PDB file of C-alpha atoms and ligand atoms in Angstrom:
ATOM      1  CA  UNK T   1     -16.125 -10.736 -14.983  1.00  0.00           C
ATOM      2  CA  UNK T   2     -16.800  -8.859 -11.844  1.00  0.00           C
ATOM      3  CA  UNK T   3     -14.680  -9.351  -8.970  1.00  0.00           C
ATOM      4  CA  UNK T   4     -17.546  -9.147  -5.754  1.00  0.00           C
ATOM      5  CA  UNK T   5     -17.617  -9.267  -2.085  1.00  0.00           C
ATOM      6  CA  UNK T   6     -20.954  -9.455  -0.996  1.00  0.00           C
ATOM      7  CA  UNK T   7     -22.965 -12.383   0.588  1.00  0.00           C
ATOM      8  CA  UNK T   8     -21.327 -13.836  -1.995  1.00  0.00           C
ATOM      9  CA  UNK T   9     -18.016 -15.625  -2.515  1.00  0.00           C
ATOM     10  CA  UNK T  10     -15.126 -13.573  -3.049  1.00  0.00           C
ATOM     11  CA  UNK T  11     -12.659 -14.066  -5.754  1.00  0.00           C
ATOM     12  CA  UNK T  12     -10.635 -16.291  -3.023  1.00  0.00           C
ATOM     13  CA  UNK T  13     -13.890 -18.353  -1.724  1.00  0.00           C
ATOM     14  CA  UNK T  14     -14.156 -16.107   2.131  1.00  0.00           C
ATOM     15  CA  UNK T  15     -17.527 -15.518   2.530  1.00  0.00           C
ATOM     16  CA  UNK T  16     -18.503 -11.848   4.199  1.00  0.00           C
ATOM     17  CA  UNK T  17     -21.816 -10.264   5.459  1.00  0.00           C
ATOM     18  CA  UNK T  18     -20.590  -7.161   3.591  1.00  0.00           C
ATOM     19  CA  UNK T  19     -22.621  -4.952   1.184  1.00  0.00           C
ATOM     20  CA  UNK T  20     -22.278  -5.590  -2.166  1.00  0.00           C
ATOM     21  CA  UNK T  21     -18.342  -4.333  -3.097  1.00  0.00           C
ATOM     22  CA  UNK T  22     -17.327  -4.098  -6.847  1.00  0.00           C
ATOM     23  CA  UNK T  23     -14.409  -3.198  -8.938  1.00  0.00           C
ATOM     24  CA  UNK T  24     -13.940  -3.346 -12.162  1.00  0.00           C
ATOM     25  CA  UNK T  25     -12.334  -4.828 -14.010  1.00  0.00           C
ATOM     26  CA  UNK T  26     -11.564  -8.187 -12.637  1.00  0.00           C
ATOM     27  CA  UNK T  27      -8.224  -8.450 -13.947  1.00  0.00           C
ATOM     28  CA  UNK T  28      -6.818  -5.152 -11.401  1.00  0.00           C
ATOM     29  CA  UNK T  29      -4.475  -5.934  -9.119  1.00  0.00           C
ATOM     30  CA  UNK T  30      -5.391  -4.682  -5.453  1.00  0.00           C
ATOM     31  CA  UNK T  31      -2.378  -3.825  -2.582  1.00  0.00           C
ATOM     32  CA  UNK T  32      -3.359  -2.338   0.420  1.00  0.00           C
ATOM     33  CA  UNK T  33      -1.184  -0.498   2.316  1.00  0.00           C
ATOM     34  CA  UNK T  34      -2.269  -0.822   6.149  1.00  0.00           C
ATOM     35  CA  UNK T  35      -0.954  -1.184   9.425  1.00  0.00           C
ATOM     36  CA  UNK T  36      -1.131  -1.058  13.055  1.00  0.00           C
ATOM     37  CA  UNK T  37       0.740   2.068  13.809  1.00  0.00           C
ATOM     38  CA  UNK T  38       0.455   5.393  12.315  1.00  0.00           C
ATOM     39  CA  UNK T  39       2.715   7.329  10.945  1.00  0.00           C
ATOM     40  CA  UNK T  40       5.037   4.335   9.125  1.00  0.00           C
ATOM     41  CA  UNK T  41       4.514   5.379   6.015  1.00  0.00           C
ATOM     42  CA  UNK T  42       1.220   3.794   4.581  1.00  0.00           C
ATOM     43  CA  UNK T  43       0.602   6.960   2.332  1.00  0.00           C
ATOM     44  CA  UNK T  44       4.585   7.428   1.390  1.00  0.00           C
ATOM     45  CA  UNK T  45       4.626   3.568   0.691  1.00  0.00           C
ATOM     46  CA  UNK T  46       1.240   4.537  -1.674  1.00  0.00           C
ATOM     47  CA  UNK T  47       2.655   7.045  -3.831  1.00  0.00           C
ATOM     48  CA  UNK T  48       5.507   5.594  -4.262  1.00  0.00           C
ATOM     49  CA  UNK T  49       4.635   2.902  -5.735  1.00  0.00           C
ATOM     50  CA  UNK T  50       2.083   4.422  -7.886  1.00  0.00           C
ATOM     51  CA  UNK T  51       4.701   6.565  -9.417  1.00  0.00           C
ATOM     52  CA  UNK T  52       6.723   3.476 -10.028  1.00  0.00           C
ATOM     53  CA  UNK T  53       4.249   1.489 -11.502  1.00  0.00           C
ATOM     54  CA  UNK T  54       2.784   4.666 -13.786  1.00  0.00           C
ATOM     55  CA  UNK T  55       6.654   5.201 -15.252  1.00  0.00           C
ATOM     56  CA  UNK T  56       6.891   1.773 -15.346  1.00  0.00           C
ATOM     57  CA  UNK T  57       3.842   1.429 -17.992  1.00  0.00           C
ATOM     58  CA  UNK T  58       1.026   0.387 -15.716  1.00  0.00           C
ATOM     59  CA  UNK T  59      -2.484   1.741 -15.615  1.00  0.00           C
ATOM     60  CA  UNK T  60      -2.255   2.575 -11.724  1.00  0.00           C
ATOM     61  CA  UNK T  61      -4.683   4.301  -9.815  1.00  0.00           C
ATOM     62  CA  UNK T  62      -4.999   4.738  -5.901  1.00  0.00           C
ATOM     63  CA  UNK T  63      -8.072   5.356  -3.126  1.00  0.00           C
ATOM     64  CA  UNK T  64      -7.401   7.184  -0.643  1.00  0.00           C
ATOM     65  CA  UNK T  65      -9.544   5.705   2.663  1.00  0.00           C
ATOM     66  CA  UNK T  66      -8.192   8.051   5.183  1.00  0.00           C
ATOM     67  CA  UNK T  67     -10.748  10.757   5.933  1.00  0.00           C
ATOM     68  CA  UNK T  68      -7.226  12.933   7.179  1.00  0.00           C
ATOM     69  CA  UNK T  69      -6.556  13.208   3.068  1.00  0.00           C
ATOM     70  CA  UNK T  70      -2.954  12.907   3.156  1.00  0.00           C
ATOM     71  CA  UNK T  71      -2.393  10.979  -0.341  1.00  0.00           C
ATOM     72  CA  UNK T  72      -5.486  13.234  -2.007  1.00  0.00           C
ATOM     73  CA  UNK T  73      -3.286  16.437  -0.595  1.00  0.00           C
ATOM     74  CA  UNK T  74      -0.141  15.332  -1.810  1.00  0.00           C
ATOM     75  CA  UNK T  75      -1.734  15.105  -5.380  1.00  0.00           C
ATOM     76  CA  UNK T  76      -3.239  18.638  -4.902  1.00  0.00           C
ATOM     77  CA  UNK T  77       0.449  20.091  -4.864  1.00  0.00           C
ATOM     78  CA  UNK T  78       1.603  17.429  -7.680  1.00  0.00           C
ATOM     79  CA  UNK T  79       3.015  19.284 -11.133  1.00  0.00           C
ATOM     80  CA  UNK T  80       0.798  19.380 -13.784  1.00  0.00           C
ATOM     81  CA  UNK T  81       3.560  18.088 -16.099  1.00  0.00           C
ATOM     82  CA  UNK T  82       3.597  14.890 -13.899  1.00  0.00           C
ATOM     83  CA  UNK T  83       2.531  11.596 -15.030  1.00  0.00           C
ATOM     84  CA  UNK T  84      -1.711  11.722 -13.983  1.00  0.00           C
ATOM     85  CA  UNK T  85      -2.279   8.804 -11.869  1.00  0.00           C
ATOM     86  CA  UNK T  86      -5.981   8.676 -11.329  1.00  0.00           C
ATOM     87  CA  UNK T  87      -6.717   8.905  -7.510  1.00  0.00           C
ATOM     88  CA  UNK T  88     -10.752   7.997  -5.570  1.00  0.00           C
ATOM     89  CA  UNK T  89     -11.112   9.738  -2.066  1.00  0.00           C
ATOM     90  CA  UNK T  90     -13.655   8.159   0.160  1.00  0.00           C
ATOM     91  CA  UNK T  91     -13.647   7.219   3.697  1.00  0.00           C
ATOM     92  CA  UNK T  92     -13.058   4.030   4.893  1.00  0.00           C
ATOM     93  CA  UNK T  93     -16.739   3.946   6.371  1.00  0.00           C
ATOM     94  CA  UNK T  94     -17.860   3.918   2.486  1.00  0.00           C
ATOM     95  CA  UNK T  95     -16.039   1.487   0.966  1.00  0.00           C
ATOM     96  CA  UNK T  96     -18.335   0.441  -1.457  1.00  0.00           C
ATOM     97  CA  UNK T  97     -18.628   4.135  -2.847  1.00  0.00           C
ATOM     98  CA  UNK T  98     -14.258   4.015  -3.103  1.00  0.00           C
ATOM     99  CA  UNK T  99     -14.787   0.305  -4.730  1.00  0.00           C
ATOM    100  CA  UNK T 100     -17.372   1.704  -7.103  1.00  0.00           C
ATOM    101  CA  UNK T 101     -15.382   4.984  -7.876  1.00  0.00           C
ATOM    102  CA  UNK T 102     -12.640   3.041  -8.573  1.00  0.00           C
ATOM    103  CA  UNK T 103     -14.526   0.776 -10.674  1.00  0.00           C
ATOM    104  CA  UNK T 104     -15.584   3.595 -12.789  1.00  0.00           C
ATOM    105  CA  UNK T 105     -12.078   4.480 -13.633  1.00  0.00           C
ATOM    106  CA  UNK T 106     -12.035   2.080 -16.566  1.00  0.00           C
ATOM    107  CA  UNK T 107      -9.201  -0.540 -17.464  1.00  0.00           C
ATOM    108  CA  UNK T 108      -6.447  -0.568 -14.674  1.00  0.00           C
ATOM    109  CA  UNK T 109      -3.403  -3.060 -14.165  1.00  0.00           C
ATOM    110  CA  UNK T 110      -3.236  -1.864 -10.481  1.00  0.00           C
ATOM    111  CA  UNK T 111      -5.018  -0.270  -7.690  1.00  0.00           C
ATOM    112  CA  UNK T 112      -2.792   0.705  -4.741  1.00  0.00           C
ATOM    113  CA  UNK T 113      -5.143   1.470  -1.460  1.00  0.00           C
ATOM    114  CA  UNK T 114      -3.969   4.159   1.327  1.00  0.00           C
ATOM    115  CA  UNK T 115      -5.984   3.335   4.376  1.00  0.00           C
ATOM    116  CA  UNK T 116      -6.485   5.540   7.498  1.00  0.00           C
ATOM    117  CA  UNK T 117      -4.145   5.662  10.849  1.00  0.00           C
ATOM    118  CA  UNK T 118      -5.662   3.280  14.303  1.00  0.00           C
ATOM    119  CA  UNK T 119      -6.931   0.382  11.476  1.00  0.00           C
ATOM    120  CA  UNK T 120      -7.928  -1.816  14.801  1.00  0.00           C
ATOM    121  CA  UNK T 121     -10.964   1.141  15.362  1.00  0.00           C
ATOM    122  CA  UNK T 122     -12.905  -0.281  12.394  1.00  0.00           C
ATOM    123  CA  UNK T 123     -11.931  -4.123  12.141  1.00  0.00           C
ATOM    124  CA  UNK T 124     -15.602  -4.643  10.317  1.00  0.00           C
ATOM    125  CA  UNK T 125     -14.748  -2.285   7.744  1.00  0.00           C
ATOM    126  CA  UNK T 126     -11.031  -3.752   7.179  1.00  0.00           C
ATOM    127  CA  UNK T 127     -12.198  -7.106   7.284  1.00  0.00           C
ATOM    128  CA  UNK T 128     -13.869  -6.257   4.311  1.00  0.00           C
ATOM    129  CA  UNK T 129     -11.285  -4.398   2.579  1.00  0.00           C
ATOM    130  CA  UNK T 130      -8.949  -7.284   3.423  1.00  0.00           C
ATOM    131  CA  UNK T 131     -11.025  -9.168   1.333  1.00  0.00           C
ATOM    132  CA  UNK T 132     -10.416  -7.312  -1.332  1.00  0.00           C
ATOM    133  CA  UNK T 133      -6.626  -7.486  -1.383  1.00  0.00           C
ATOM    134  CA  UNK T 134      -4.229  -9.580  -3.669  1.00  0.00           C
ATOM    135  CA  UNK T 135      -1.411  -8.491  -1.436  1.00  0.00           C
ATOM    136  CA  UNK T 136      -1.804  -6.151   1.913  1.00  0.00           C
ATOM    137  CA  UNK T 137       1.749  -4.321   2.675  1.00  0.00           C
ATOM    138  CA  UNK T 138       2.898  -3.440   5.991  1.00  0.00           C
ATOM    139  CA  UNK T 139       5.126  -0.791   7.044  1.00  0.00           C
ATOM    140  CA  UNK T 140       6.503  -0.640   9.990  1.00  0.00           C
ATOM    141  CA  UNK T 141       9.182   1.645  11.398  1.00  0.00           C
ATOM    142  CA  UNK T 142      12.063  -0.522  13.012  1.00  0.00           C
ATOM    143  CA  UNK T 143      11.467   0.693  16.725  1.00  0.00           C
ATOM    144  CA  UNK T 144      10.191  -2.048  19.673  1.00  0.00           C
ATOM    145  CA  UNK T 145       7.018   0.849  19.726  1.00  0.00           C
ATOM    146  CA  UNK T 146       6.435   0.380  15.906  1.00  0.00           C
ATOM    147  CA  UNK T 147       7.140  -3.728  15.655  1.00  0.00           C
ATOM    148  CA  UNK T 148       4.198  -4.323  18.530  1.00  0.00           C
ATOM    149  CA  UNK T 149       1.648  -2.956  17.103  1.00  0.00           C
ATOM    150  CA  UNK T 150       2.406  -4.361  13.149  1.00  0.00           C
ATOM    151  CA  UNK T 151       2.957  -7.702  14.586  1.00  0.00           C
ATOM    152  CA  UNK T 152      -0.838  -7.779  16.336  1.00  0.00           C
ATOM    153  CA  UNK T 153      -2.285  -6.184  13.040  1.00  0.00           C
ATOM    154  CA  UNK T 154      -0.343  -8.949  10.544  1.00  0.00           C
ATOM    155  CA  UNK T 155      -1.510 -11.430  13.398  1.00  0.00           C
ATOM    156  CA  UNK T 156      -5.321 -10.025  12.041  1.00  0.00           C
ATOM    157  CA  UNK T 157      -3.884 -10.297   8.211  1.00  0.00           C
ATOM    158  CA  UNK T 158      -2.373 -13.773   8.228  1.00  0.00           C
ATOM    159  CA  UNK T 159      -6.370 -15.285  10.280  1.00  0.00           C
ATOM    160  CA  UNK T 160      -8.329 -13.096   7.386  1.00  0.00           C
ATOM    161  CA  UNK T 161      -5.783 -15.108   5.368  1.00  0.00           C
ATOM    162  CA  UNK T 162      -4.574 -12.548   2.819  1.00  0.00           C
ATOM    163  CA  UNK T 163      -1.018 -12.554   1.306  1.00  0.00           C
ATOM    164  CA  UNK T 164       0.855 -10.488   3.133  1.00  0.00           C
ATOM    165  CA  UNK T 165       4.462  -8.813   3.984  1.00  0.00           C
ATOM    166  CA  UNK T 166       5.691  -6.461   6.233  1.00  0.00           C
ATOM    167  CA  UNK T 167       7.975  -3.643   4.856  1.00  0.00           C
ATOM    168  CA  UNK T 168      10.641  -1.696   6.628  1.00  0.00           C
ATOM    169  CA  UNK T 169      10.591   1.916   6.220  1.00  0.00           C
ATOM    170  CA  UNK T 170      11.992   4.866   7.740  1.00  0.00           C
ATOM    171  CA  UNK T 171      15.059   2.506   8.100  1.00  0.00           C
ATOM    172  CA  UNK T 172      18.839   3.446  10.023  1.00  0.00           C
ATOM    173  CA  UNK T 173      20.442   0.241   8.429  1.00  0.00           C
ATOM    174  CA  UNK T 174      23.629   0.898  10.764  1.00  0.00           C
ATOM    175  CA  UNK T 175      21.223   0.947  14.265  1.00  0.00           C
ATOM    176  CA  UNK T 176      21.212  -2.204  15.944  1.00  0.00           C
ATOM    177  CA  UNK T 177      17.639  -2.221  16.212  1.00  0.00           C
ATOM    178  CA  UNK T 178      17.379  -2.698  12.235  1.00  0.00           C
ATOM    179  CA  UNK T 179      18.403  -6.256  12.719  1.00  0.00           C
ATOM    180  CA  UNK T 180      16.176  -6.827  15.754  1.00  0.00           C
ATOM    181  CA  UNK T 181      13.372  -5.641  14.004  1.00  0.00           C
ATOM    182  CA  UNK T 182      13.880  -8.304  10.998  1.00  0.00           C
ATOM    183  CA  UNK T 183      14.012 -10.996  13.574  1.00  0.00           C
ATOM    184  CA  UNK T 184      11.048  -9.730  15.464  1.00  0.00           C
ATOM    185  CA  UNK T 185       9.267  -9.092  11.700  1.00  0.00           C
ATOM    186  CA  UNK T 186      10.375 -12.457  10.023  1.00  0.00           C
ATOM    187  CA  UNK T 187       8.881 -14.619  13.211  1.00  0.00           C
ATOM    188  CA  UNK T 188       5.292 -12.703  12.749  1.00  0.00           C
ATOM    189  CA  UNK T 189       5.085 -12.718   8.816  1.00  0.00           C
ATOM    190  CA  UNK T 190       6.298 -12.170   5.584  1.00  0.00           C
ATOM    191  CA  UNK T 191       9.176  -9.519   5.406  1.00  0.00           C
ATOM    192  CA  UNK T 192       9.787  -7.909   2.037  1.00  0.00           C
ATOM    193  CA  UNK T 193      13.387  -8.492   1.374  1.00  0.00           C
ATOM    194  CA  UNK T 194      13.887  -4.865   0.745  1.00  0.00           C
ATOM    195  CA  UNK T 195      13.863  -1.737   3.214  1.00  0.00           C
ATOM    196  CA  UNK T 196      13.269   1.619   2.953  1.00  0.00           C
ATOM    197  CA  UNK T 197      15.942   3.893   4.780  1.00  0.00           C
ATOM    198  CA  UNK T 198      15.135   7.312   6.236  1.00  0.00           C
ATOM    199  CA  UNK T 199      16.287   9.473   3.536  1.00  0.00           C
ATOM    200  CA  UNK T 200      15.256  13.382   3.017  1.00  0.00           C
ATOM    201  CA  UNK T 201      14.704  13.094  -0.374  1.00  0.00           C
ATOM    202  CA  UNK T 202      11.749  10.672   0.317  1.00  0.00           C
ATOM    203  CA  UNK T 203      10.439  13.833   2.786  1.00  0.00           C
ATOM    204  CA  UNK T 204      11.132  16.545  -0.174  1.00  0.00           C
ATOM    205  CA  UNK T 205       9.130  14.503  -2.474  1.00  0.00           C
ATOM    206  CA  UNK T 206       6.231  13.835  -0.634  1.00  0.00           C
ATOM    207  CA  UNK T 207       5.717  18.056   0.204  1.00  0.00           C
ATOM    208  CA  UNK T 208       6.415  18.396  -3.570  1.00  0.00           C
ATOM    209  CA  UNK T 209       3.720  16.020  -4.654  1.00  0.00           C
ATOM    210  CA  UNK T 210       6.495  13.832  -6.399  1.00  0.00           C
ATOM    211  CA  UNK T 211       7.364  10.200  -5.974  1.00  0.00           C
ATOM    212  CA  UNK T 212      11.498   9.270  -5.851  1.00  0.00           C
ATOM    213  CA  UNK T 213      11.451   8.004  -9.498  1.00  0.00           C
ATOM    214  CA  UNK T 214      10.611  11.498 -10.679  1.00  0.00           C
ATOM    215  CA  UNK T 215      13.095  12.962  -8.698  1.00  0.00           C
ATOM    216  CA  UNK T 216      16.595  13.244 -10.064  1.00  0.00           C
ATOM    217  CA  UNK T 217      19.500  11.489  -7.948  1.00  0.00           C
ATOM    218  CA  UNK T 218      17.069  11.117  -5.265  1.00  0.00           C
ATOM    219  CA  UNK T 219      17.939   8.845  -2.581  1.00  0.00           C
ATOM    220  CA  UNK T 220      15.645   5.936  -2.094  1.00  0.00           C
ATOM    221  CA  UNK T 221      15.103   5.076  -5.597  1.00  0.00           C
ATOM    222  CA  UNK T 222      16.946   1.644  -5.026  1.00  0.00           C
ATOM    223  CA  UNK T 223      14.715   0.819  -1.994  1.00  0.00           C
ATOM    224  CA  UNK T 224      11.664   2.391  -3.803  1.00  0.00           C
ATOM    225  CA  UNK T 225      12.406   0.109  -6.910  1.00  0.00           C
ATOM    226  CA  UNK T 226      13.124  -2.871  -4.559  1.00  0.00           C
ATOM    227  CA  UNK T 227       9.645  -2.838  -2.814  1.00  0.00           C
ATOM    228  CA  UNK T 228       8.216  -2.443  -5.899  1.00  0.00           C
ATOM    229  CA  UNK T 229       9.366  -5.407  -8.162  1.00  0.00           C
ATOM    230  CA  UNK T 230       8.887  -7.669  -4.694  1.00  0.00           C
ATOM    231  CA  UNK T 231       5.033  -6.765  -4.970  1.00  0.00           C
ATOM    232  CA  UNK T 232       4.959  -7.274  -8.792  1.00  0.00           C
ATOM    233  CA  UNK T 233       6.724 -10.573  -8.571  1.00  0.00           C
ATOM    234  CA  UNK T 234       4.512 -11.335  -5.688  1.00  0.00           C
ATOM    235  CA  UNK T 235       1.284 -10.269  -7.455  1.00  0.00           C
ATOM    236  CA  UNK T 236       2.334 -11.725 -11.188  1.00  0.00           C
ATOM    237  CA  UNK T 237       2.131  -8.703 -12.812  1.00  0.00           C
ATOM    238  CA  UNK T 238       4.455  -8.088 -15.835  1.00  0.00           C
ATOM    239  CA  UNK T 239       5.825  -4.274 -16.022  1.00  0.00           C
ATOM    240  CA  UNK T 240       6.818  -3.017 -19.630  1.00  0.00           C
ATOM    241  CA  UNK T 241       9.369  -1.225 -18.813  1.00  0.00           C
ATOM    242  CA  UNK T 242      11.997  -0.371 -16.254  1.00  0.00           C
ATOM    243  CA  UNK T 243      12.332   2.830 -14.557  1.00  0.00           C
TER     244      UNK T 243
HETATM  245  N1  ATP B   1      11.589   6.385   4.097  1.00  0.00           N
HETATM  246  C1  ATP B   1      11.287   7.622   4.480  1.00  0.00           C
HETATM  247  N2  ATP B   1      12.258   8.566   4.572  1.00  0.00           N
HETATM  248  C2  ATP B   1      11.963   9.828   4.963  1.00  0.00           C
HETATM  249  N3  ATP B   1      10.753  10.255   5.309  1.00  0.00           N
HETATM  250  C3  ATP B   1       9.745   9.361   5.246  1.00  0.00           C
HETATM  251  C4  ATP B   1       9.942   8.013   4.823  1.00  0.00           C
HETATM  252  N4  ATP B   1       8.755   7.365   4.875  1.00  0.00           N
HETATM  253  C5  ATP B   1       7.856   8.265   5.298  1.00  0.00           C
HETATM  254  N5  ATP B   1       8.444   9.455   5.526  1.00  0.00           N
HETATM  255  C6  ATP B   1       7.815  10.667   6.047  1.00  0.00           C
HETATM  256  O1  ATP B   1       7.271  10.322   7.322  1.00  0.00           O
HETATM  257  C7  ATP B   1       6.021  10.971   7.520  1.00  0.00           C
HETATM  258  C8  ATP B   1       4.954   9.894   7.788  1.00  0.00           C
HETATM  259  O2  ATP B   1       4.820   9.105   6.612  1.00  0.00           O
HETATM  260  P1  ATP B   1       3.373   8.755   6.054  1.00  0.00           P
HETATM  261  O3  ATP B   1       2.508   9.968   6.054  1.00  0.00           O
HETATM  262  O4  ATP B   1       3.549   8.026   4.798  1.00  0.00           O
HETATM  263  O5  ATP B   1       2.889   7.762   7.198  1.00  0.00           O
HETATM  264  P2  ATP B   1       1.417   7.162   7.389  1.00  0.00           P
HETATM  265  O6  ATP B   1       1.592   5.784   7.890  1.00  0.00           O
HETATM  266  O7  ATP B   1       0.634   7.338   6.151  1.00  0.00           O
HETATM  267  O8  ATP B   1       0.856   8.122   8.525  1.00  0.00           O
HETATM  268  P3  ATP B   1      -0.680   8.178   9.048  1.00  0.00           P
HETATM  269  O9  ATP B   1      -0.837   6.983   9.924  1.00  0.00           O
HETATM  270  O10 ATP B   1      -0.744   9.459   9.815  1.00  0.00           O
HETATM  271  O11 ATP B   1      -1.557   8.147   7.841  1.00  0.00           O
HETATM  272  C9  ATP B   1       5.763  11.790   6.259  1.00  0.00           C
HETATM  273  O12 ATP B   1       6.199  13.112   6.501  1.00  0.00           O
HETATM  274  C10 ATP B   1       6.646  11.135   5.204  1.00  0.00           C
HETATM  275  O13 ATP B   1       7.078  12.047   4.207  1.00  0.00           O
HETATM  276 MG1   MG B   2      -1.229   8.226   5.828  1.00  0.00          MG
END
């Protein structure tokens, strides 16, 4: 079975003017990883959890929508000896040809989607990918700056109607602002019971081309791991094996 968006219903009955929008197969999980503010950690949030799904025994691949590259350059300086986690890089403004690239990948359990900074410039085009979402993850840094502008965008998640949760990242659990922000967070949306804190290894790994679970005593793992099982829980999907 196909799973299309397209003048047509999509798999959860919204009907859209889109093109026609394909991936296959039906039975991938999609998470996008969006949100109102740039620089939260979208693509960090991506890779992450494609390493931890990949180790964990999932076929995992990712698109990369942002036309600045930053998840399709991070794989550029990945080892060679690292697990290969398939990767589709095509602008937003083309979604169809990312759906279709990603389609062509074969059988996946999971498709993680990066998506460009300033996601209120196209709202057509993430309307669309919306659609397409079994779960659409929100990072957010925990500054008054940061919570504004993730609260407006959920506000746009939670009318399109897709499952949803905000995720703190970049967090300073001792700040008194971490505790404001899961107020402000838990009064606009979901919040994923997990955070992840500002740690250096998470910045090593990402110039590396590494995720935290590859990384040896790196800090963040726990948060990382956290995150992750939330979405799979969230999404239904069983993981063979624990990382
Ligand atoms: N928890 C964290 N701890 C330390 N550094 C982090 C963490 N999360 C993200 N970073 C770093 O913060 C920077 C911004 O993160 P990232 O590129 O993932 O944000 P983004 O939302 O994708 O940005 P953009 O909107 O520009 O696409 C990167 O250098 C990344 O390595
Ligand atoms: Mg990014």
């Amino acid at each position: 079975m196909r799973r299309t968006v397209g003048g047509k219903k999509s798999v959860r009955g919204a009907a859209t003017d889109a093109v026609n929008t394909t991936i296959q197969p039906s039975r991938a999980k999609i998470i996008v990883c969006s949100s109102g503010k740039g620089g939260s950690g979208k693509t960090c949030l991506t890779r992450n959890l494609a390493v931890f799904a990949a180790h964990a025994g999932l076929r995992v691949a990712t698109i990369d929508l942002d036309p600045q590259r930053g998840l399709t350059n991070w794989y550029a300086v990945r080892p060679g000896e690292a697990v290969a986690i398939p990767n589709v890089a095509v602008p937003l403004s083309n979604l169809d040809e990312a759906m279709r690239r990603a389609g062509a990948l074969g059988d996946l359990d999971l498709v993680i989607i990066d998506t460009p900074p300033g996601v209120d410039a196209s709202p057509a085009e993430m309307r669309q990918l919306l659609l397409l979402a079994d779960f659409v993850l929100v990072p957010t840094g925990q500054g008054a700056g940061d919570l504004r502008s993730v609260v407006e965008w959920m506000a746009f998640i939670r009318r399109e109607q897709r499952p949803s949760a905000f995720v703190l990242n970049l967090t300073v659990r001792s700040a008194g602002s971490f505790d404001r922000a899961k107020q402000r967070l838990i009064e606009a949306g979901d919040l994923c019971p997990f955070d992840i804190r500002l740690y250096e290894s998470i910045r090593v790994s990402d110039e590396i081309g590494l995720g935290v679970a590859e990384m040896k005593g790196a800090n963040g793992l726990s948060d990382v791991r956290g995150v992750f099982t939330f979405a799979m829980n969230t999404l239904g999907l069983k993981v063979p094996n624990d990382v």
